[in-house]
């Protein structure tokens, strides 16, 4: 099992986000405005879903990695800390999934 964590990837993304867009793909995505990294996240999520439906394990692994990377880019570009997302997940796991979902407020 790997010791590499989502927090490790988040640190890398945030470091690269601070670099010059000419030197960093991450910084280039963020510099293009929130629409560009969000679009990439959506594209990668669709590709991951297709790989899952097709039973393409290697494809799903690869696309899932892309989804996680692009999600962290979207979070960094939006000023949302990974810790905030993890705290929300922790809060949600304090109860069963069906009860948690039923208790969510509709916008």
mmCIF file of C-alpha atoms in Angstrom:
data_model
loop_
_atom_site.group_PDB
_atom_site.id
_atom_site.type_symbol
_atom_site.label_atom_id
_atom_site.label_comp_id
_atom_site.label_asym_id
_atom_site.label_seq_id
_atom_site.Cartn_x
_atom_site.Cartn_y
_atom_site.Cartn_z
ATOM 1 C CA UNK A 1 0.000 0.000 0.000
ATOM 2 C CA UNK A 2 1.217 3.480 -0.827
ATOM 3 C CA UNK A 3 1.952 6.063 1.829
ATOM 4 C CA UNK A 4 1.034 8.880 -0.584
ATOM 5 C CA UNK A 5 -2.111 10.609 0.636
ATOM 6 C CA UNK A 6 -4.685 13.061 -0.606
ATOM 7 C CA UNK A 7 -3.134 15.589 1.790
ATOM 8 C CA UNK A 8 0.228 15.031 0.063
ATOM 9 C CA UNK A 9 -1.356 15.699 -3.321
ATOM 10 C CA UNK A 10 -3.093 18.789 -1.935
ATOM 11 C CA UNK A 11 0.252 20.200 -0.736
ATOM 12 C CA UNK A 12 1.759 19.616 -4.184
ATOM 13 C CA UNK A 13 -1.221 21.212 -5.948
ATOM 14 C CA UNK A 14 -1.096 24.289 -3.712
ATOM 15 C CA UNK A 15 2.661 24.654 -4.186
ATOM 16 C CA UNK A 16 2.326 24.388 -7.949
ATOM 17 C CA UNK A 17 -0.648 26.773 -7.941
ATOM 18 C CA UNK A 18 1.672 29.454 -6.569
ATOM 19 C CA UNK A 19 4.140 28.988 -9.445
ATOM 20 C CA UNK A 20 4.134 30.839 -12.741
ATOM 21 C CA UNK A 21 1.481 29.693 -15.237
ATOM 22 C CA UNK A 22 4.290 29.377 -17.775
ATOM 23 C CA UNK A 23 5.983 26.796 -15.544
ATOM 24 C CA UNK A 24 3.056 24.947 -13.976
ATOM 25 C CA UNK A 25 -0.014 23.294 -15.520
ATOM 26 C CA UNK A 26 -1.763 23.678 -12.174
ATOM 27 C CA UNK A 27 -1.071 27.416 -12.084
ATOM 28 C CA UNK A 28 -2.144 27.714 -15.732
ATOM 29 C CA UNK A 29 -5.494 26.054 -14.972
ATOM 30 C CA UNK A 30 -6.144 28.344 -12.006
ATOM 31 C CA UNK A 31 -5.038 31.463 -13.896
ATOM 32 C CA UNK A 32 -7.642 30.706 -16.584
ATOM 33 C CA UNK A 33 -10.413 31.321 -14.038
ATOM 34 C CA UNK A 34 -12.719 28.939 -12.193
ATOM 35 C CA UNK A 35 -14.426 27.672 -15.330
ATOM 36 C CA UNK A 36 -11.349 25.981 -16.796
ATOM 37 C CA UNK A 37 -10.444 23.705 -13.861
ATOM 38 C CA UNK A 38 -14.151 23.020 -13.239
ATOM 39 C CA UNK A 39 -14.575 21.939 -16.860
ATOM 40 C CA UNK A 40 -11.548 19.646 -16.592
ATOM 41 C CA UNK A 41 -12.957 18.149 -13.382
ATOM 42 C CA UNK A 42 -16.239 17.430 -15.117
ATOM 43 C CA UNK A 43 -14.531 15.861 -18.132
ATOM 44 C CA UNK A 44 -12.408 13.609 -15.937
ATOM 45 C CA UNK A 45 -15.418 12.604 -13.832
ATOM 46 C CA UNK A 46 -17.302 11.546 -16.953
ATOM 47 C CA UNK A 47 -14.279 9.573 -18.175
ATOM 48 C CA UNK A 48 -14.038 7.847 -14.778
ATOM 49 C CA UNK A 49 -17.732 6.969 -14.872
ATOM 50 C CA UNK A 50 -17.389 5.534 -18.375
ATOM 51 C CA UNK A 51 -14.376 3.452 -17.334
ATOM 52 C CA UNK A 52 -16.369 2.118 -14.357
ATOM 53 C CA UNK A 53 -19.361 1.180 -16.499
ATOM 54 C CA UNK A 54 -17.090 -0.522 -19.021
ATOM 55 C CA UNK A 55 -15.346 -2.510 -16.298
ATOM 56 C CA UNK A 56 -12.010 -0.942 -17.281
ATOM 57 C CA UNK A 57 -10.152 -1.182 -13.975
ATOM 58 C CA UNK A 58 -6.884 0.358 -15.213
ATOM 59 C CA UNK A 59 -8.803 3.148 -16.926
ATOM 60 C CA UNK A 60 -10.824 3.794 -13.794
ATOM 61 C CA UNK A 61 -7.681 3.995 -11.663
ATOM 62 C CA UNK A 62 -6.135 6.480 -14.086
ATOM 63 C CA UNK A 63 -9.261 8.592 -14.473
ATOM 64 C CA UNK A 64 -9.951 8.570 -10.724
ATOM 65 C CA UNK A 65 -6.454 9.984 -10.183
ATOM 66 C CA UNK A 66 -7.279 12.725 -12.695
ATOM 67 C CA UNK A 67 -10.566 13.443 -10.888
ATOM 68 C CA UNK A 68 -8.841 13.791 -7.527
ATOM 69 C CA UNK A 69 -6.119 16.048 -8.967
ATOM 70 C CA UNK A 70 -8.598 18.314 -10.753
ATOM 71 C CA UNK A 71 -10.883 18.438 -7.693
ATOM 72 C CA UNK A 72 -7.949 19.673 -5.619
ATOM 73 C CA UNK A 73 -7.151 22.273 -8.285
ATOM 74 C CA UNK A 74 -10.771 23.483 -8.172
ATOM 75 C CA UNK A 75 -10.619 23.658 -4.372
ATOM 76 C CA UNK A 76 -7.306 25.541 -4.414
ATOM 77 C CA UNK A 77 -8.565 27.965 -7.038
ATOM 78 C CA UNK A 78 -11.714 28.577 -5.002
ATOM 79 C CA UNK A 79 -9.877 29.098 -1.730
ATOM 80 C CA UNK A 80 -11.419 26.012 -0.136
ATOM 81 C CA UNK A 81 -9.141 23.985 2.126
ATOM 82 C CA UNK A 82 -9.048 20.204 1.812
ATOM 83 C CA UNK A 83 -9.369 20.155 5.604
ATOM 84 C CA UNK A 84 -12.808 21.776 5.284
ATOM 85 C CA UNK A 85 -13.950 19.036 2.901
ATOM 86 C CA UNK A 86 -12.520 16.336 5.167
ATOM 87 C CA UNK A 87 -14.267 17.887 8.180
ATOM 88 C CA UNK A 88 -17.555 17.786 6.273
ATOM 89 C CA UNK A 89 -16.997 14.132 5.393
ATOM 90 C CA UNK A 90 -16.183 13.380 9.030
ATOM 91 C CA UNK A 91 -19.349 15.153 10.147
ATOM 92 C CA UNK A 92 -21.406 13.142 7.676
ATOM 93 C CA UNK A 93 -19.982 9.812 8.769
ATOM 94 C CA UNK A 94 -21.158 10.395 12.338
ATOM 95 C CA UNK A 95 -24.482 8.881 11.247
ATOM 96 C CA UNK A 96 -25.613 6.343 8.690
ATOM 97 C CA UNK A 97 -25.613 7.383 5.039
ATOM 98 C CA UNK A 98 -29.376 7.216 4.509
ATOM 99 C CA UNK A 99 -30.115 9.188 7.672
ATOM 100 C CA UNK A 100 -27.467 11.751 6.788
ATOM 101 C CA UNK A 101 -28.833 12.215 3.277
ATOM 102 C CA UNK A 102 -32.415 12.530 4.538
ATOM 103 C CA UNK A 103 -31.302 15.239 6.964
ATOM 104 C CA UNK A 104 -29.706 17.459 4.310
ATOM 105 C CA UNK A 105 -31.494 20.680 3.603
ATOM 106 C CA UNK A 106 -32.633 21.269 0.053
ATOM 107 C CA UNK A 107 -31.458 24.634 -1.350
#
